[in-house]
């Protein structure tokens, strides 16, 4: 419901007008919009210092989870939002999370090994897959006429859809 709700806005003309029935109206953005947003995101916390890197927000939704793989496997760097401008960067075998890359010197930093971050991302990916499976079962039971479309849209929103 949260994913459908955060995509609940009148899409552009090419996506058709919003249905008038309550369920159709609620699902319309989820089913019609090409780029979906899944509010939430990953959060890294250093419990020893109470330092939090990147609060989930508008620029770091669950749909952007693959950005973490960019840090591990590709560019070695990804930005996660603004105010503050959080950045994760790979430095050899360590991932350095800087709370505010554009802030004054001394911005809080968390460092984890690449292997730790890889495990955390793999666990989160599995959690998303498990959620999608449960949501698919739920929609089949409660929204049978919309089950396939809703499950496909959720997979797109969570960037779990198979790539063509």
JSON list of N, CA and C in Angstrom, two decimals, residues 2-9 30 33-41 56-64 156-158:
[
{"chain": "A", "resi": 2, "resn": "UNK", "atom": "N", "xyz": [1.98, 1.21, 0.74]},
{"chain": "A", "resi": 2, "resn": "UNK", "atom": "CA", "xyz": [2.85, 2.38, 0.81]},
{"chain": "A", "resi": 2, "resn": "UNK", "atom": "C", "xyz": [3.42, 2.72, -0.56]},
{"chain": "A", "resi": 3, "resn": "UNK", "atom": "N", "xyz": [3.84, 1.72, -1.33]},
{"chain": "A", "resi": 3, "resn": "UNK", "atom": "CA", "xyz": [4.40, 1.98, -2.65]},
{"chain": "A", "resi": 3, "resn": "UNK", "atom": "C", "xyz": [3.33, 2.55, -3.58]},
{"chain": "A", "resi": 4, "resn": "UNK", "atom": "N", "xyz": [2.13, 1.99, -3.54]},
{"chain": "A", "resi": 4, "resn": "UNK", "atom": "CA", "xyz": [1.04, 2.54, -4.36]},
{"chain": "A", "resi": 4, "resn": "UNK", "atom": "C", "xyz": [0.73, 3.97, -3.92]},
{"chain": "A", "resi": 5, "resn": "UNK", "atom": "N", "xyz": [0.71, 4.21, -2.61]},
{"chain": "A", "resi": 5, "resn": "UNK", "atom": "CA", "xyz": [0.37, 5.53, -2.10]},
{"chain": "A", "resi": 5, "resn": "UNK", "atom": "C", "xyz": [1.40, 6.58, -2.49]},
{"chain": "A", "resi": 6, "resn": "UNK", "atom": "N", "xyz": [2.69, 6.25, -2.43]},
{"chain": "A", "resi": 6, "resn": "UNK", "atom": "CA", "xyz": [3.70, 7.27, -2.76]},
{"chain": "A", "resi": 6, "resn": "UNK", "atom": "C", "xyz": [3.80, 7.52, -4.26]},
{"chain": "A", "resi": 7, "resn": "UNK", "atom": "N", "xyz": [3.13, 6.70, -5.07]},
{"chain": "A", "resi": 7, "resn": "UNK", "atom": "CA", "xyz": [3.07, 6.94, -6.51]},
{"chain": "A", "resi": 7, "resn": "UNK", "atom": "C", "xyz": [1.67, 7.38, -6.93]},
{"chain": "A", "resi": 8, "resn": "UNK", "atom": "N", "xyz": [0.90, 7.84, -5.97]},
{"chain": "A", "resi": 8, "resn": "UNK", "atom": "CA", "xyz": [-0.48, 8.25, -6.21]},
{"chain": "A", "resi": 8, "resn": "UNK", "atom": "C", "xyz": [-0.56, 9.71, -6.63]},
{"chain": "A", "resi": 9, "resn": "UNK", "atom": "N", "xyz": [-0.32, 9.95, -7.90]},
{"chain": "A", "resi": 9, "resn": "UNK", "atom": "CA", "xyz": [-0.49, 11.28, -8.46]},
{"chain": "A", "resi": 9, "resn": "UNK", "atom": "C", "xyz": [-0.96, 11.12, -9.89]},
{"chain": "A", "resi": 30, "resn": "UNK", "atom": "N", "xyz": [0.54, 3.49, -9.59]},
{"chain": "A", "resi": 30, "resn": "UNK", "atom": "CA", "xyz": [1.39, 2.31, -9.52]},
{"chain": "A", "resi": 30, "resn": "UNK", "atom": "C", "xyz": [1.39, 1.54, -10.84]},
{"chain": "A", "resi": 33, "resn": "UNK", "atom": "N", "xyz": [2.45, 4.62, -14.14]},
{"chain": "A", "resi": 33, "resn": "UNK", "atom": "CA", "xyz": [3.66, 5.43, -14.22]},
{"chain": "A", "resi": 33, "resn": "UNK", "atom": "C", "xyz": [4.86, 4.59, -14.65]},
{"chain": "A", "resi": 34, "resn": "UNK", "atom": "N", "xyz": [5.69, 5.11, -15.54]},
{"chain": "A", "resi": 34, "resn": "UNK", "atom": "CA", "xyz": [6.86, 4.34, -15.99]},
{"chain": "A", "resi": 34, "resn": "UNK", "atom": "C", "xyz": [7.97, 4.28, -14.94]},
{"chain": "A", "resi": 35, "resn": "UNK", "atom": "N", "xyz": [8.17, 5.34, -14.20]},
{"chain": "A", "resi": 35, "resn": "UNK", "atom": "CA", "xyz": [9.23, 5.38, -13.18]},
{"chain": "A", "resi": 35, "resn": "UNK", "atom": "C", "xyz": [8.58, 5.47, -11.81]},
{"chain": "A", "resi": 36, "resn": "UNK", "atom": "N", "xyz": [8.74, 4.41, -11.06]},
{"chain": "A", "resi": 36, "resn": "UNK", "atom": "CA", "xyz": [8.09, 4.32, -9.75]},
{"chain": "A", "resi": 36, "resn": "UNK", "atom": "C", "xyz": [9.08, 4.60, -8.63]},
{"chain": "A", "resi": 37, "resn": "UNK", "atom": "N", "xyz": [8.55, 5.09, -7.53]},
{"chain": "A", "resi": 37, "resn": "UNK", "atom": "CA", "xyz": [9.32, 5.41, -6.34]},
{"chain": "A", "resi": 37, "resn": "UNK", "atom": "C", "xyz": [8.89, 4.48, -5.23]},
{"chain": "A", "resi": 38, "resn": "UNK", "atom": "N", "xyz": [9.83, 3.92, -4.51]},
{"chain": "A", "resi": 38, "resn": "UNK", "atom": "CA", "xyz": [9.53, 3.06, -3.37]},
{"chain": "A", "resi": 38, "resn": "UNK", "atom": "C", "xyz": [10.15, 3.70, -2.13]},
{"chain": "A", "resi": 39, "resn": "UNK", "atom": "N", "xyz": [9.35, 4.46, -1.41]},
{"chain": "A", "resi": 39, "resn": "UNK", "atom": "CA", "xyz": [9.84, 5.20, -0.25]},
{"chain": "A", "resi": 39, "resn": "UNK", "atom": "C", "xyz": [10.54, 4.26, 0.72]},
{"chain": "A", "resi": 40, "resn": "UNK", "atom": "N", "xyz": [11.55, 4.76, 1.33]},
{"chain": "A", "resi": 40, "resn": "UNK", "atom": "CA", "xyz": [12.36, 3.96, 2.24]},
{"chain": "A", "resi": 40, "resn": "UNK", "atom": "C", "xyz": [13.80, 4.03, 1.79]},
{"chain": "A", "resi": 41, "resn": "UNK", "atom": "N", "xyz": [14.52, 2.99, 1.94]},
{"chain": "A", "resi": 41, "resn": "UNK", "atom": "CA", "xyz": [15.90, 2.95, 1.51]},
{"chain": "A", "resi": 41, "resn": "UNK", "atom": "C", "xyz": [16.76, 2.27, 2.54]},
{"chain": "A", "resi": 56, "resn": "UNK", "atom": "N", "xyz": [16.99, 7.13, 4.91]},
{"chain": "A", "resi": 56, "resn": "UNK", "atom": "CA", "xyz": [16.19, 6.90, 3.70]},
{"chain": "A", "resi": 56, "resn": "UNK", "atom": "C", "xyz": [15.31, 8.11, 3.40]},
{"chain": "A", "resi": 57, "resn": "UNK", "atom": "N", "xyz": [15.25, 8.49, 2.15]},
{"chain": "A", "resi": 57, "resn": "UNK", "atom": "CA", "xyz": [14.48, 9.68, 1.78]},
{"chain": "A", "resi": 57, "resn": "UNK", "atom": "C", "xyz": [14.17, 9.74, 0.31]},
{"chain": "A", "resi": 58, "resn": "UNK", "atom": "N", "xyz": [13.90, 10.94, -0.15]},
{"chain": "A", "resi": 58, "resn": "UNK", "atom": "CA", "xyz": [13.41, 11.12, -1.52]},
{"chain": "A", "resi": 58, "resn": "UNK", "atom": "C", "xyz": [14.45, 10.75, -2.57]},
{"chain": "A", "resi": 59, "resn": "UNK", "atom": "N", "xyz": [15.71, 10.84, -2.27]},
{"chain": "A", "resi": 59, "resn": "UNK", "atom": "CA", "xyz": [16.74, 10.53, -3.26]},
{"chain": "A", "resi": 59, "resn": "UNK", "atom": "C", "xyz": [17.41, 9.20, -2.98]},
{"chain": "A", "resi": 60, "resn": "UNK", "atom": "N", "xyz": [16.84, 8.43, -2.09]},
{"chain": "A", "resi": 60, "resn": "UNK", "atom": "CA", "xyz": [17.44, 7.16, -1.72]},
{"chain": "A", "resi": 60, "resn": "UNK", "atom": "C", "xyz": [16.35, 6.15, -1.40]},
{"chain": "A", "resi": 61, "resn": "UNK", "atom": "N", "xyz": [15.41, 5.97, -2.32]},
{"chain": "A", "resi": 61, "resn": "UNK", "atom": "CA", "xyz": [14.33, 5.02, -2.11]},
{"chain": "A", "resi": 61, "resn": "UNK", "atom": "C", "xyz": [14.80, 3.60, -2.33]},
{"chain": "A", "resi": 62, "resn": "UNK", "atom": "N", "xyz": [13.94, 2.66, -2.04]},
{"chain": "A", "resi": 62, "resn": "UNK", "atom": "CA", "xyz": [14.28, 1.25, -2.23]},
{"chain": "A", "resi": 62, "resn": "UNK", "atom": "C", "xyz": [14.54, 0.91, -3.69]},
{"chain": "A", "resi": 63, "resn": "UNK", "atom": "N", "xyz": [13.96, 1.71, -4.60]},
{"chain": "A", "resi": 63, "resn": "UNK", "atom": "CA", "xyz": [14.18, 1.45, -6.02]},
{"chain": "A", "resi": 63, "resn": "UNK", "atom": "C", "xyz": [15.64, 1.71, -6.42]},
{"chain": "A", "resi": 64, "resn": "UNK", "atom": "N", "xyz": [16.39, 2.38, -5.58]},
{"chain": "A", "resi": 64, "resn": "UNK", "atom": "CA", "xyz": [17.79, 2.72, -5.88]},
{"chain": "A", "resi": 64, "resn": "UNK", "atom": "C", "xyz": [18.78, 1.77, -5.20]},
{"chain": "A", "resi": 156, "resn": "UNK", "atom": "N", "xyz": [8.92, -3.74, -10.60]},
{"chain": "A", "resi": 156, "resn": "UNK", "atom": "CA", "xyz": [9.56, -2.58, -11.23]},
{"chain": "A", "resi": 156, "resn": "UNK", "atom": "C", "xyz": [9.93, -1.54, -10.18]},
{"chain": "A", "resi": 157, "resn": "UNK", "atom": "N", "xyz": [9.02, -1.29, -9.24]},
{"chain": "A", "resi": 157, "resn": "UNK", "atom": "CA", "xyz": [9.26, -0.27, -8.21]},
{"chain": "A", "resi": 157, "resn": "UNK", "atom": "C", "xyz": [10.47, -0.64, -7.34]},
{"chain": "A", "resi": 158, "resn": "UNK", "atom": "N", "xyz": [10.69, -1.91, -7.14]},
{"chain": "A", "resi": 158, "resn": "UNK", "atom": "CA", "xyz": [11.81, -2.37, -6.30]},
{"chain": "A", "resi": 158, "resn": "UNK", "atom": "C", "xyz": [13.03, -2.75, -7.14]}
]
